XYZ file of C-alpha atoms in Angstrom:
395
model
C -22.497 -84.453 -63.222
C -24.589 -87.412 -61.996
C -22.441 -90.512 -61.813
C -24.334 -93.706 -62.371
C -22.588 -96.063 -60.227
C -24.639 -96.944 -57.199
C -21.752 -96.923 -55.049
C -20.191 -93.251 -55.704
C -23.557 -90.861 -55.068
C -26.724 -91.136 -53.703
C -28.519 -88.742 -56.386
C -27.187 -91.498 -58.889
C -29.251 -93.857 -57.127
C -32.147 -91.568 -56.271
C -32.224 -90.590 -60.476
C -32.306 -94.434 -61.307
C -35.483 -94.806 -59.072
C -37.113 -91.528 -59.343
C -36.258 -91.477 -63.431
C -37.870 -94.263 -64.410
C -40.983 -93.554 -62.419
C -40.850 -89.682 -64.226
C -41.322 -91.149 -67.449
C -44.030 -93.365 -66.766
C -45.547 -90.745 -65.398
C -45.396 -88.592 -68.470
C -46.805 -90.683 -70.474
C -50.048 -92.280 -68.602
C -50.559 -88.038 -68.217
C -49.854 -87.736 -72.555
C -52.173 -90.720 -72.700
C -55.135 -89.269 -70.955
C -54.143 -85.573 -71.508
C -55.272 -86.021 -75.107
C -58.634 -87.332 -74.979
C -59.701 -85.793 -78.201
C -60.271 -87.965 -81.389
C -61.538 -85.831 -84.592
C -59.864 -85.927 -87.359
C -58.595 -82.639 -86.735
C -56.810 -82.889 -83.169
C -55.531 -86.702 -84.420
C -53.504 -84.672 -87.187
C -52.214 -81.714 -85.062
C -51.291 -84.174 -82.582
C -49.087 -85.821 -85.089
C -47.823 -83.199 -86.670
C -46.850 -81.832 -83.100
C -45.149 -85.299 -81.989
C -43.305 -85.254 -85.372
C -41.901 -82.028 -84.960
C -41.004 -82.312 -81.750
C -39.106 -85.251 -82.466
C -37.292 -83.349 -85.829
C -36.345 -79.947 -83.223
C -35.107 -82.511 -80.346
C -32.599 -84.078 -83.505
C -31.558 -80.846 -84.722
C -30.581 -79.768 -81.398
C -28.529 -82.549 -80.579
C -26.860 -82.464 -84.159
C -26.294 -78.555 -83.764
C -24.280 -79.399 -80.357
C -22.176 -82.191 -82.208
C -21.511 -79.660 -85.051
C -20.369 -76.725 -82.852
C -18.454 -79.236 -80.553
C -16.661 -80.328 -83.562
C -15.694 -76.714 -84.898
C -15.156 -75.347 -81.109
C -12.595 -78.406 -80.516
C -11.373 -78.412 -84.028
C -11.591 -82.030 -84.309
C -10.728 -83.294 -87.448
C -13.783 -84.244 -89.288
C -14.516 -87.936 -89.678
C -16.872 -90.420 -91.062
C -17.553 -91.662 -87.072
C -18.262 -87.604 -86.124
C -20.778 -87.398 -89.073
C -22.763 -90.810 -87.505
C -22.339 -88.693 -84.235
C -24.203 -85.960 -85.089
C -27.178 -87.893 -86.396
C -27.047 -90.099 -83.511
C -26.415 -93.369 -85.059
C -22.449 -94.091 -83.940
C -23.312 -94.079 -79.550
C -25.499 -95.967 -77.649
C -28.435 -93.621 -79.178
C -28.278 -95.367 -82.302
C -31.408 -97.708 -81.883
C -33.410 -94.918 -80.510
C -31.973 -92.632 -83.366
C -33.370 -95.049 -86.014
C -36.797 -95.698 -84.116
C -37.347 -92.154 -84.249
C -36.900 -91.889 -87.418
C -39.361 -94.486 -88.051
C -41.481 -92.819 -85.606
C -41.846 -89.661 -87.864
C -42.354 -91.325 -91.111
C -45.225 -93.045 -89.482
C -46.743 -89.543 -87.583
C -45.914 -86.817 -90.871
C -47.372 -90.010 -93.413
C -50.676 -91.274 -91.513
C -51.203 -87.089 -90.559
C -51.436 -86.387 -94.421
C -52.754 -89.340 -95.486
C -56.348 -91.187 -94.451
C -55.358 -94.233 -96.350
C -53.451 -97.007 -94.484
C -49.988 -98.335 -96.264
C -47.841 -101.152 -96.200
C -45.429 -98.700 -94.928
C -47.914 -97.361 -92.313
C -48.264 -100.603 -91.079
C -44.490 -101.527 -91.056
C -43.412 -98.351 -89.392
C -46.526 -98.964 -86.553
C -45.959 -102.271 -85.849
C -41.936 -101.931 -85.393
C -42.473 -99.181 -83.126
C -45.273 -101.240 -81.349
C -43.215 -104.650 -81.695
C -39.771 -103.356 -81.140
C -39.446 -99.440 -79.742
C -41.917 -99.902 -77.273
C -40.195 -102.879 -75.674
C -37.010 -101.452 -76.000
C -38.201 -98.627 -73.889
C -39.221 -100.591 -71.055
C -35.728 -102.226 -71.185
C -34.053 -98.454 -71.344
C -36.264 -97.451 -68.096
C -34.122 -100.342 -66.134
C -30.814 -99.298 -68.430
C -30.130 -95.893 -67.854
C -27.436 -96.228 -69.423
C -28.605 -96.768 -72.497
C -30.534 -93.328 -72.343
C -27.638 -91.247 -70.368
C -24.347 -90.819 -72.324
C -21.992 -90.489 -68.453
C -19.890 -87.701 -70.363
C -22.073 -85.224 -70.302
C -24.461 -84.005 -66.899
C -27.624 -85.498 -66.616
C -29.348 -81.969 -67.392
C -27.050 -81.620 -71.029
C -29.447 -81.040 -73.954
C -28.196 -84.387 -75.142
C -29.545 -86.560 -72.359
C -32.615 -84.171 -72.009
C -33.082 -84.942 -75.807
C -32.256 -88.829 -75.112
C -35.127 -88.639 -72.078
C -38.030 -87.355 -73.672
C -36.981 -89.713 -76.746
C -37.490 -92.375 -74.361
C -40.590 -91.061 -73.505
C -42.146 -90.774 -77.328
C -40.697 -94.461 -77.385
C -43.145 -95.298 -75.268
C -45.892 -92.976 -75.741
C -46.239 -92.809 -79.862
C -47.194 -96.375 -80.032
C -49.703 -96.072 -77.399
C -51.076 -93.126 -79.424
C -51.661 -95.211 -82.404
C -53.663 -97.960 -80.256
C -55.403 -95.198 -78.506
C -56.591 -93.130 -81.932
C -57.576 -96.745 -83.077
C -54.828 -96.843 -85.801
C -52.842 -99.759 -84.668
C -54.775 -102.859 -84.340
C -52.087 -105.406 -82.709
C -52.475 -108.890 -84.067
C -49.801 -111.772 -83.619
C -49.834 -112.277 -87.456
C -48.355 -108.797 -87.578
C -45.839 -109.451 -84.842
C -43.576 -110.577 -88.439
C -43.506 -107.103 -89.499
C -41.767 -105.725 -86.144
C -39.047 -108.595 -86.442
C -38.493 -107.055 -89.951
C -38.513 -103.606 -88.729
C -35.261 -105.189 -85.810
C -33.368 -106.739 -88.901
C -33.036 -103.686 -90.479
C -32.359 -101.362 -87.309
C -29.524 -104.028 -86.378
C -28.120 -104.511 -90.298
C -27.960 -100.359 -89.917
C -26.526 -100.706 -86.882
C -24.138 -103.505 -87.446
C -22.826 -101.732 -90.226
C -21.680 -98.746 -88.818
C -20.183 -100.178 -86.291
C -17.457 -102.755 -88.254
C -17.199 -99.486 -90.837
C -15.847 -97.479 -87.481
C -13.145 -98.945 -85.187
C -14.619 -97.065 -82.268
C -17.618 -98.105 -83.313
C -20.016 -98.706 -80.159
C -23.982 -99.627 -81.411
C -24.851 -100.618 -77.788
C -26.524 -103.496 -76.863
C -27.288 -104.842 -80.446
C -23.267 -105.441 -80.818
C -21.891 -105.099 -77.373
C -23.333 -107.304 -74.812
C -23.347 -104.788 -71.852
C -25.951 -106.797 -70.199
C -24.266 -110.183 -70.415
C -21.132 -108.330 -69.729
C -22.609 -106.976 -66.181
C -24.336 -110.384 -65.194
C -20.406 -111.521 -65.554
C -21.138 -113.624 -68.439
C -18.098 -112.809 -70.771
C -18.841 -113.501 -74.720
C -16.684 -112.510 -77.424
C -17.989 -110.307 -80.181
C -20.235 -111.549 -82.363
C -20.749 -114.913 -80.550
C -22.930 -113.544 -78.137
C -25.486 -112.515 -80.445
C -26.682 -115.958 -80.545
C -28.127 -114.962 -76.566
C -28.840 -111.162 -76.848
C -30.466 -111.710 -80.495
C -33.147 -114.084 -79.454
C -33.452 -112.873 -76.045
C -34.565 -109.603 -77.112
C -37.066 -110.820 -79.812
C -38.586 -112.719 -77.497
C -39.077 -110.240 -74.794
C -40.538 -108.267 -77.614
C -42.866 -110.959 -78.812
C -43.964 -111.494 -75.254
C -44.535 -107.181 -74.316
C -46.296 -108.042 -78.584
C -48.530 -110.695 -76.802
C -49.657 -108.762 -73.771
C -50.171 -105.563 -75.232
C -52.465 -107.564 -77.884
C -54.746 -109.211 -75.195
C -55.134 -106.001 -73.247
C -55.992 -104.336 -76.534
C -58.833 -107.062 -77.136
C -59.943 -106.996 -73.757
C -60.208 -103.073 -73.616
C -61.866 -102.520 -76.540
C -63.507 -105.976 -76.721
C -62.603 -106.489 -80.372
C -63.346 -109.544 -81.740
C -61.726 -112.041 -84.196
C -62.488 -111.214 -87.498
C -62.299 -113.767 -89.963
C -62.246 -112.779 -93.924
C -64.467 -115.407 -95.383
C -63.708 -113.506 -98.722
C -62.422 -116.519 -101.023
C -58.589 -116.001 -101.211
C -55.874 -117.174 -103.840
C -54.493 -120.436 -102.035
C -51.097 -120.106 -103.947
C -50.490 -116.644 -103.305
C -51.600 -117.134 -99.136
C -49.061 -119.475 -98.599
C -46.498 -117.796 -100.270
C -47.233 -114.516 -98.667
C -46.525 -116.751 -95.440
C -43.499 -118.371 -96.328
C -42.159 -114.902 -97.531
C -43.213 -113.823 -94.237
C -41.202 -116.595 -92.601
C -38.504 -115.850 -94.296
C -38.606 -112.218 -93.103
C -38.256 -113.718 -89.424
C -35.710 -116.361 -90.195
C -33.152 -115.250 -92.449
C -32.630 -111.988 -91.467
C -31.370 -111.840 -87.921
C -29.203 -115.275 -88.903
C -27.497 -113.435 -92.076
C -26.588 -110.807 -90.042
C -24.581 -113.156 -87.097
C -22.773 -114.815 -89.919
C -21.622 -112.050 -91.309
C -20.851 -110.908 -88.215
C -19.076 -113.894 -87.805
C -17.020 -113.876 -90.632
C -16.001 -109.900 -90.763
C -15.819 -109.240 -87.256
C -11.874 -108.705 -87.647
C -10.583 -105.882 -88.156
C -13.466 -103.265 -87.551
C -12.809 -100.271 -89.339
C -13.169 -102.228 -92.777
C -15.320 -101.432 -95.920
C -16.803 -105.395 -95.551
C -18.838 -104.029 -93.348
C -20.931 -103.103 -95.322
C -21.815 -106.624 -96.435
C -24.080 -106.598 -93.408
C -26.525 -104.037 -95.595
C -27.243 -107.724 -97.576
C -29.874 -108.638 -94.538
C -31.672 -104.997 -94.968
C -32.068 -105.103 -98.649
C -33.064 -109.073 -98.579
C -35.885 -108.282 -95.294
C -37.068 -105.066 -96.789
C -37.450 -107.335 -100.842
C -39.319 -109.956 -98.685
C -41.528 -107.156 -97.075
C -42.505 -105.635 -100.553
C -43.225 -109.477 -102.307
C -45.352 -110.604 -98.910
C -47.418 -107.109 -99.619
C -47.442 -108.027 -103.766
C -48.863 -111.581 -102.766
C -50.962 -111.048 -100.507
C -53.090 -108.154 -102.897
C -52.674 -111.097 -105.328
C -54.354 -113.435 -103.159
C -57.187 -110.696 -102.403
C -57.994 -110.390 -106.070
C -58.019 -114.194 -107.025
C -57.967 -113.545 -110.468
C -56.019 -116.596 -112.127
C -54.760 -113.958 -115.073
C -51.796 -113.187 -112.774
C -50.126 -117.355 -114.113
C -50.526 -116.353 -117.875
C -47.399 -116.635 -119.256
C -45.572 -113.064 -119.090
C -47.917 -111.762 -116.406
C -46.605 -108.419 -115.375
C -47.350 -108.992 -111.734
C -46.172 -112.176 -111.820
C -42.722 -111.439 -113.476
C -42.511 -108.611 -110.366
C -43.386 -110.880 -107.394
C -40.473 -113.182 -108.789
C -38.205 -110.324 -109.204
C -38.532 -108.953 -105.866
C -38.446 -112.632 -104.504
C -35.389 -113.745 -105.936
C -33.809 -110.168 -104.216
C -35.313 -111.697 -101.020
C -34.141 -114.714 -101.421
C -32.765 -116.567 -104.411
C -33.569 -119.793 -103.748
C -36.983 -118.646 -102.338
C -37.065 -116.591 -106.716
C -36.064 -120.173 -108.052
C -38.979 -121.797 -106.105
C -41.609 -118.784 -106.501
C -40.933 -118.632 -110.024
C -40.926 -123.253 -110.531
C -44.520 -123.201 -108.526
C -45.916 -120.482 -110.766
C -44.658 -122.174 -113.834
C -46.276 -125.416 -112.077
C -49.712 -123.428 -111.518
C -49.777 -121.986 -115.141
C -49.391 -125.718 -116.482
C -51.696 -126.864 -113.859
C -54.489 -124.388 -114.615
C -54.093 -124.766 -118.408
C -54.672 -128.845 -118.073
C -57.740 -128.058 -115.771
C -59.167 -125.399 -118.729
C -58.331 -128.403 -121.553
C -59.973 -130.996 -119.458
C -63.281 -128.508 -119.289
C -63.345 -127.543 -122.733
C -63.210 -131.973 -123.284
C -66.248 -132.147 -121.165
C -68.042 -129.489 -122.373
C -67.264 -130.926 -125.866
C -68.327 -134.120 -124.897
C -71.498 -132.968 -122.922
C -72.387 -131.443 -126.578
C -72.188 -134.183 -128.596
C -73.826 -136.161 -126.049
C -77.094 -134.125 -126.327
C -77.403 -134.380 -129.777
């Protein structure tokens, strides 16, 4: 077994270095190992990565499952989030995974981009591919130290770590991701849920352990001592903005590699619905993240209760304000003023899903369309006056 304290073996020291380097390696090779772009090769290649990904899961859950029996553990909700990866310090890679082969199986069989295409790429741009940089200088987030570093579940954790980094590459290469910072939004999204999942399990589970998104290993090993969940106030932003930064730089290099310009939609655009989409948007960045640390706050004590799963509240609210962005933004692309009649389908849905998102955000949503409706129904009035007028004038 390889012990990962630099002090007890060499070879611990020599895998940290040498590890690292290994799956870099790998996945400049991937990168320029599959050169071809038809149609055809872009959808065996996904369907490849996908299935790859599904096998590497399976085998890990088929070890937790005979481990289980072999042992004759008693079976528990904790051993069930075992075997799928999501109660250990796997559980954000589990979940990105996950996310990983919605996006490869969906955009394989289907040519048309989605609002959940573009959710799943952009997390996995936005979020798994900076957390995979972080897990090449945190072993220990890839190696579980009970098991040898050549177990099938840190073999499965290692080339995980590699498809971290490599899938979202993949999509820039194939010319499927386009990187913009006004998408950077939807990878924040894509963290508030991962962390509500992961938050959750861990205060259901007193031996919960979700890593670094409720343990502070890192502060813990720089000897700054927080108490759970105040340090999520640090580790929270701190890790969004190391993603928005790895965002920032992998956009630049994008536009500078491929020279792709700024495209601006001169298109005329619903006003109302624009800067609601962005507010909705905002509120997708906000709320989410600070929902979560007060609930955190509040049912930190005891773990092992049922209130925690009052920290699903952030994941339903982010993934509501997802849907009603999407909903106003195709609003805004069609312009067409029908949407403020009074009991407008659409518009009875965007408030719906809004006041899920948000229920102030619903109260205000629903006031400014009532405010438009009476606002465009004046404007119509004063025209038919004028017109009127303009009539009688001519006689």
């Amino acid at each position: 077994m390889f012990d990962f304290d630099y002090s007890s073996y060499p070879l611990s020291l020599l895998l940290k270095i040498l590890l690292p380097i290994f799956i870099v390696g790998v996945v400049v090779g991937l990168y320029f190992l599959l050169f071809k772009n038809t149609d055809k090769s872009k959808k065996i290649t996904k369907i490849v990565l996908a299935s790859i990904i599904c096998f590497l899961y399976l085998a890990r859950a088929i070890f937790y499952i005979v481990r289980i029996i072999s042992l004759k553990i008693t079976f528990t909700f904790a051993y069930f989030l075992t075997i799928f990866g999501i109660n250990s310090v796997y559980a954000v890679t589990s979940l990105l995974m996950i996310i990983a082969v919605v996006a490869l199986f969906v955009s394989a069989f289907s040519k048309e981009d989605s609002p959940l295409l573009d959710f799943c790429k952009h997390t996995l741009l936005g979020i798994g591919f900076p957390f995979g940089i972080i897990q090449l200088f945190r072993l220990d987030l890839v190696f579980l130290q009970s098991y040898s570093a050549y177990h099938i579940v840190n073999i499965v954790s290692v080339i995980f770590t590699v498809l971290l980094l490599f899938i979202p590459v993949y999509f820039l290469k194939i010319c499927e991701l386009r990187p913009n910072l006004s998408k950077f939004w939807l990878a924040v999204a894509g963290y508030t849920i991962i962390a509500s999942l992961c938050m959750t399990f861990s205060l259901l589970i007193v031996t919960g352990n979700i890593g670094e998104m409720v343990y502070a290993t890192s502060l813990s090993k720089l000897g700054i001592k927080i108490d759970f969940p105040w340090h999520l106030l640090i580790t929270i932003p701190a890790f969004l903005i190391i993603c928005f930064i790895a965002y920032y730089i992998v956009t630049l290099c994008y536009k500078k590699i491929t020279h792709d310009p700024v495209t601006l939609e001169y298109r005329h655009r619903n006003e109302f619905f624009d800067l609601y989409a962005f507010a909705t948007k905002s509120l997708c960045c906000m709320q989410g993240p600070l929902i979560l640390i007060i609930l955190a706050t509040i049912i930190r004590t005891p773990l092992g209760s049922l209130w925690g799963l009052f920290c699903l509240v952030p994941l339903i609210m982010t993934i509501s304000c997802i849907w009603t962005a999407y909903e106003m933004e195709n609003q805004a692309k069609l312009d067409d003023e029908r949407v403020f009649d009074k009991g407008n389908k659409d518009a009875k849905k965007i408030i719906t899903i809004s006041f899920i998102g948000n229920i102030i955000f619903g109260f205000v949503v629903a006031k400014q369309i009532k405010n438009e409706r009476e606002s465009i129904i004046e404007r119509k009035e004063r025209e038919e006056k004028k017109k009127h007028k303009d009539q009688l004038n001519n006689k």
